[in-house]
Amino acid sequence: MQEQIEKLKQEIQSEDVSNKELLESFRIKYLGSKGAVKGLYKELKTVPNEEKRAAGQLINSVRELAEEIFNNQKEAFEQGPSEDYSSFDWSRPAQEFKLGTRHPISVVRKEIIDIFSRIGFTVSEGPEIEDDWHNFSALNFPPEHPARDMQDTFFVEKGEKEMALRTHTSSVQVRIMENQKPPIRTISPGRVYRNEAISARAHCFFHQVEGLYIDKDVSFADLKQTLLYFAKEMFGDKAEIRMRPSYFPFTEPSAEVDVSCSICNSKGCNVCKYTGFLEILGCGMVDPNVLEACGIDSKVYSGFAFGMGVERITQLKYQVNDLRLYSENDKRFLEQFKSAF
Ligand code: 2NL
């Protein structure tokens, strides 16, 4: 038996346990319930009584050897690579350091802000949860206006004061008019919410930049020139705009603004649906009712306002054809804006 044990010890010491799978095979082979050590203990029953003690000790030493190899190697695997760098390959390439990319909505919002900052507009922000006054009433929405319907707006609290998720950032500009004296020249970027079924063309939230300019003698010509400047800065010097009459409760007169299609030079293509123009924003002269509601004398002051969807501008600049892409966080989409800043 002594000879058999010596052979076994040598075998144990020469086993390859250099990875986790091999170590597990080692454990099963020697220390498992059907392993070699168990086998030896069974054989011990056949050993004559007077030799039992010595044989038992020998078997114990085999078990201890196998356990020591197993435990040491297990610990080594758990601790990971050792601190010993003497055999470390210093020429190995460094681990890649990945920089994220700015979200396309952030890229375009920043660009819009930069464009208006250059002609003296400040940036104003306000709460996303608004009361009825700042989101609707001050903006000349009649009590029965459909936007006030549960189906169009998210109401977040019923109680003493009903609150809603703002449906536009005009609410920020109402607060500015209430708290500042003209001249006022500001843009309000921010997220707005509408209760809509999510599809390629609609989402329950989007991003707006609204603009407001109030002073003495502000005219529709100022509005037109400001928006032409914006279109040229945003879409290139060749850009032209056209205005179509429209309606908003808070402006009178109101207009939709289209920019000439840069893809076909207004010759007509499937992007502009063969019209040569693409809709980019809505605008108008601030309704006197709105000025008065906000404490500004409409006989002394006039102003213009406009509102645009950042998603819409981004769609035109980068040909993004599905609104859902903006909030799905698909890296294959986001990484395409690596070079934008
Ligand atoms: C659109 C149209 C618009 C305004 C927003 C505004 C704000 C105040 C007073 C009057 Cl405080 N008007 N904002 C005016 C016209 C159009 O937005 O299509 N937005 C995405």
CSV table of N, CA, C and O and ligand atoms in Angstrom, one decimal, residues 134 138-139 167-175 177 188 192 194 206-212 214 247-256 279-287 290-291 294 303-310 312, ligand 1:
chain,number,residue,atom,x,y,z
A,134,HIS,N,-50.1,79.1,-16.6
A,134,HIS,CA,-48.9,79.3,-17.4
A,134,HIS,C,-48.9,78.4,-18.7
A,134,HIS,O,-48.3,78.8,-19.6
A,138,ALA,N,-53.1,81.9,-19.7
A,138,ALA,CA,-52.3,83.1,-20.0
A,138,ALA,C,-52.0,83.2,-21.5
A,138,ALA,O,-51.8,84.3,-22.0
A,139,LEU,N,-52.1,82.1,-22.1
A,139,LEU,CA,-51.7,82.0,-23.6
A,139,LEU,C,-53.0,82.1,-24.4
A,139,LEU,O,-53.0,81.7,-25.6
A,167,THR,N,-47.2,71.4,-22.3
A,167,THR,CA,-47.3,70.9,-23.7
A,167,THR,C,-46.5,71.8,-24.7
A,167,THR,O,-46.4,71.5,-25.9
A,168,HIS,N,-45.9,72.8,-24.2
A,168,HIS,CA,-45.0,73.7,-24.9
A,168,HIS,C,-44.1,74.5,-23.9
A,168,HIS,O,-44.5,74.6,-22.8
A,169,THR,N,-43.1,75.1,-24.4
A,169,THR,CA,-42.3,75.9,-23.4
A,169,THR,C,-42.7,77.4,-23.4
A,169,THR,O,-42.0,78.2,-22.8
A,170,SER,N,-43.8,77.7,-24.1
A,170,SER,CA,-44.4,79.0,-24.0
A,170,SER,C,-44.6,79.4,-22.5
A,170,SER,O,-44.6,80.5,-22.1
A,171,SER,N,-44.9,78.3,-21.7
A,171,SER,CA,-45.2,78.6,-20.3
A,171,SER,C,-43.9,79.2,-19.6
A,171,SER,O,-44.1,80.1,-18.7
A,172,VAL,N,-42.8,78.9,-20.1
A,172,VAL,CA,-41.5,79.6,-19.5
A,172,VAL,C,-41.6,81.0,-19.9
A,172,VAL,O,-41.2,81.9,-19.1
A,173,GLN,N,-42.0,81.3,-21.1
A,173,GLN,CA,-42.0,82.7,-21.6
A,173,GLN,C,-43.1,83.6,-20.9
A,173,GLN,O,-42.9,84.7,-20.7
A,174,VAL,N,-44.2,82.9,-20.5
A,174,VAL,CA,-45.2,83.6,-19.7
A,174,VAL,C,-44.6,84.0,-18.4
A,174,VAL,O,-44.7,85.2,-18.0
A,175,ARG,N,-43.8,83.1,-17.8
A,175,ARG,CA,-43.2,83.5,-16.5
A,175,ARG,C,-42.2,84.7,-16.7
A,175,ARG,O,-42.1,85.5,-15.8
A,177,MET,N,-42.4,87.0,-19.0
A,177,MET,CA,-43.1,88.3,-19.2
A,177,MET,C,-43.7,88.8,-17.9
A,177,MET,O,-43.8,90.0,-17.7
A,188,SER,N,-36.5,79.6,-25.2
A,188,SER,CA,-36.8,78.7,-24.2
A,188,SER,C,-36.7,77.2,-24.7
A,188,SER,O,-37.6,76.8,-25.3
A,192,VAL,N,-41.2,68.8,-23.8
A,192,VAL,CA,-42.6,69.1,-23.6
A,192,VAL,C,-43.3,67.7,-23.9
A,192,VAL,O,-42.8,66.8,-24.5
A,194,ARG,N,-47.0,65.5,-24.8
A,194,ARG,CA,-48.3,65.4,-25.3
A,194,ARG,C,-48.8,64.0,-25.3
A,194,ARG,O,-48.1,63.1,-25.5
A,206,PHE,N,-41.4,65.5,-26.7
A,206,PHE,CA,-40.4,66.0,-27.7
A,206,PHE,C,-39.7,67.2,-27.2
A,206,PHE,O,-40.0,67.6,-26.0
A,207,HIS,N,-38.9,67.8,-28.0
A,207,HIS,CA,-38.1,68.9,-27.5
A,207,HIS,C,-38.4,70.2,-28.3
A,207,HIS,O,-38.4,70.1,-29.5
A,208,GLN,N,-38.5,71.3,-27.6
A,208,GLN,CA,-38.9,72.5,-28.3
A,208,GLN,C,-37.9,73.6,-28.1
A,208,GLN,O,-37.2,73.6,-27.0
A,209,VAL,N,-37.7,74.5,-29.0
A,209,VAL,CA,-37.1,75.8,-28.7
A,209,VAL,C,-38.1,76.8,-29.1
A,209,VAL,O,-38.6,76.9,-30.3
A,210,GLU,N,-38.6,77.6,-28.1
A,210,GLU,CA,-39.5,78.7,-28.5
A,210,GLU,C,-38.7,80.0,-28.3
A,210,GLU,O,-37.8,80.1,-27.5
A,211,GLY,N,-39.1,81.0,-29.1
A,211,GLY,CA,-38.5,82.3,-29.0
A,211,GLY,C,-39.5,83.4,-28.8
A,211,GLY,O,-40.7,83.3,-29.2
A,212,LEU,N,-39.1,84.5,-28.1
A,212,LEU,CA,-40.0,85.6,-27.8
A,212,LEU,C,-39.2,86.9,-27.9
A,212,LEU,O,-38.1,87.0,-27.3
A,214,ILE,N,-40.0,91.0,-27.4
A,214,ILE,CA,-41.0,92.0,-27.1
A,214,ILE,C,-40.3,93.4,-26.8
A,214,ILE,O,-39.3,93.4,-26.1
A,247,TYR,N,-52.9,79.3,-37.6
A,247,TYR,CA,-53.6,79.7,-36.5
A,247,TYR,C,-53.0,79.2,-35.2
A,247,TYR,O,-52.7,78.0,-35.1
A,248,PHE,N,-52.7,80.0,-34.2
A,248,PHE,CA,-52.4,79.6,-32.8
A,248,PHE,C,-53.2,80.5,-31.9
A,248,PHE,O,-53.4,81.6,-32.2
A,249,PRO,N,-53.6,80.0,-30.8
A,249,PRO,CA,-54.4,80.8,-29.9
A,249,PRO,C,-53.6,82.0,-29.4
A,249,PRO,O,-54.2,83.1,-29.0
A,250,PHE,N,-52.3,81.9,-29.3
A,250,PHE,CA,-51.5,82.9,-28.6
A,250,PHE,C,-50.8,83.9,-29.6
A,250,PHE,O,-50.1,84.8,-29.1
A,251,THR,N,-51.0,83.7,-30.9
A,251,THR,CA,-50.4,84.7,-31.8
A,251,THR,C,-51.5,85.2,-32.8
A,251,THR,O,-52.4,84.4,-33.2
A,252,GLU,N,-51.3,86.4,-33.3
A,252,GLU,CA,-52.2,86.9,-34.3
A,252,GLU,C,-51.6,88.1,-35.0
A,252,GLU,O,-51.2,89.1,-34.4
A,253,PRO,N,-51.3,88.0,-36.3
A,253,PRO,CA,-51.5,86.8,-37.2
A,253,PRO,C,-50.5,85.7,-36.9
A,253,PRO,O,-49.5,86.0,-36.2
A,254,SER,N,-50.8,84.5,-37.4
A,254,SER,CA,-49.9,83.4,-37.2
A,254,SER,C,-49.5,82.8,-38.5
A,254,SER,O,-50.1,83.0,-39.5
A,255,ALA,N,-48.3,82.1,-38.5
A,255,ALA,CA,-47.8,81.6,-39.8
A,255,ALA,C,-47.0,80.3,-39.5
A,255,ALA,O,-46.5,80.1,-38.4
A,256,GLU,N,-47.0,79.4,-40.5
A,256,GLU,CA,-46.1,78.3,-40.6
A,256,GLU,C,-44.9,78.7,-41.5
A,256,GLU,O,-45.1,79.4,-42.5
A,279,GLU,N,-41.5,72.0,-43.9
A,279,GLU,CA,-42.0,72.8,-42.7
A,279,GLU,C,-41.0,72.7,-41.6
A,279,GLU,O,-40.6,71.7,-41.2
A,280,ILE,N,-40.6,73.9,-41.0
A,280,ILE,CA,-39.7,73.9,-39.9
A,280,ILE,C,-40.2,74.5,-38.6
A,280,ILE,O,-39.8,74.1,-37.5
A,281,LEU,N,-41.2,75.4,-38.6
A,281,LEU,CA,-41.6,76.0,-37.4
A,281,LEU,C,-43.0,76.8,-37.5
A,281,LEU,O,-43.4,77.0,-38.6
A,282,GLY,N,-43.5,77.2,-36.4
A,282,GLY,CA,-44.7,78.0,-36.3
A,282,GLY,C,-44.4,79.3,-35.6
A,282,GLY,O,-43.5,79.4,-34.8
A,283,CYS,N,-45.1,80.4,-36.0
A,283,CYS,CA,-44.7,81.7,-35.4
A,283,CYS,C,-45.9,82.7,-35.6
A,283,CYS,O,-46.9,82.3,-36.1
A,284,GLY,N,-45.7,83.9,-35.1
A,284,GLY,CA,-46.7,84.9,-35.2
A,284,GLY,C,-46.4,86.1,-34.3
A,284,GLY,O,-45.4,86.1,-33.6
A,285,MET,N,-47.3,87.1,-34.4
A,285,MET,CA,-47.2,88.3,-33.5
A,285,MET,C,-47.9,87.9,-32.2
A,285,MET,O,-49.1,87.4,-32.3
A,286,VAL,N,-47.3,88.2,-31.1
A,286,VAL,CA,-47.9,87.8,-29.8
A,286,VAL,C,-49.3,88.5,-29.7
A,286,VAL,O,-49.4,89.7,-29.9
A,287,ASP,N,-50.3,87.7,-29.4
A,287,ASP,CA,-51.7,88.2,-29.3
A,287,ASP,C,-51.7,89.2,-28.1
A,287,ASP,O,-51.2,89.0,-27.1
A,290,VAL,N,-52.5,88.0,-24.7
A,290,VAL,CA,-51.4,87.3,-24.0
A,290,VAL,C,-50.5,88.4,-23.3
A,290,VAL,O,-50.2,88.2,-22.1
A,291,LEU,N,-50.2,89.5,-24.0
A,291,LEU,CA,-49.4,90.5,-23.4
A,291,LEU,C,-50.0,91.0,-22.2
A,291,LEU,O,-49.4,91.1,-21.1
A,294,CYS,N,-50.1,88.9,-19.1
A,294,CYS,CA,-48.8,88.8,-18.5
A,294,CYS,C,-48.3,90.1,-17.9
A,294,CYS,O,-47.2,90.3,-17.5
A,303,GLY,N,-44.8,92.3,-30.0
A,303,GLY,CA,-43.7,91.3,-30.1
A,303,GLY,C,-44.0,90.2,-31.0
A,303,GLY,O,-45.1,90.0,-31.4
A,304,PHE,N,-43.0,89.4,-31.3
A,304,PHE,CA,-43.2,88.2,-32.1
A,304,PHE,C,-42.8,87.0,-31.3
A,304,PHE,O,-42.0,87.1,-30.3
A,305,ALA,N,-43.3,85.8,-31.7
A,305,ALA,CA,-42.9,84.6,-31.0
A,305,ALA,C,-42.8,83.5,-32.0
A,305,ALA,O,-43.5,83.6,-33.1
A,306,PHE,N,-42.1,82.4,-31.7
A,306,PHE,CA,-42.0,81.3,-32.6
A,306,PHE,C,-41.7,80.0,-31.8
A,306,PHE,O,-41.3,80.1,-30.7
A,307,GLY,N,-42.0,78.9,-32.4
A,307,GLY,CA,-41.7,77.6,-31.7
A,307,GLY,C,-41.3,76.6,-32.7
A,307,GLY,O,-42.0,76.5,-33.8
A,308,MET,N,-40.3,75.8,-32.4
A,308,MET,CA,-39.9,74.8,-33.3
A,308,MET,C,-39.6,73.5,-32.5
A,308,MET,O,-39.3,73.5,-31.3
A,309,GLY,N,-39.8,72.4,-33.2
A,309,GLY,CA,-39.5,71.1,-32.6
A,309,GLY,C,-38.0,70.7,-32.9
A,309,GLY,O,-37.6,70.8,-34.1
A,310,VAL,N,-37.2,70.4,-31.9
A,310,VAL,CA,-35.8,70.1,-32.2
A,310,VAL,C,-35.7,68.8,-33.0
A,310,VAL,O,-34.9,68.6,-33.8
A,312,ARG,N,-37.8,67.8,-35.2
A,312,ARG,CA,-38.1,68.1,-36.6
A,312,ARG,C,-36.8,68.7,-37.3
A,312,ARG,O,-36.5,68.2,-38.4
B,1,2NL,C1,-45.0,75.2,-33.1
B,1,2NL,C2,-45.5,76.5,-32.9
B,1,2NL,C3,-45.3,78.5,-31.6
B,1,2NL,C4,-45.3,80.4,-30.1
B,1,2NL,C5,-45.0,79.0,-30.4
B,1,2NL,C6,-45.5,81.9,-28.2
B,1,2NL,C7,-45.1,82.1,-26.9
B,1,2NL,C8,-45.7,83.1,-26.2
B,1,2NL,C9,-46.5,84.0,-26.8
B,1,2NL,C10,-46.9,83.7,-28.1
B,1,2NL,CL1,-45.2,83.4,-24.6
B,1,2NL,N1,-46.4,82.7,-28.7
B,1,2NL,N2,-45.0,80.8,-28.9
B,1,2NL,C11,-45.9,81.1,-31.1
B,1,2NL,C12,-46.2,80.6,-32.3
B,1,2NL,C13,-45.9,79.3,-32.6
B,1,2NL,O1,-45.0,77.2,-31.8
B,1,2NL,O2,-45.3,74.5,-34.1
B,1,2NL,N3,-44.1,74.7,-32.2
B,1,2NL,C14,-43.6,73.4,-32.2
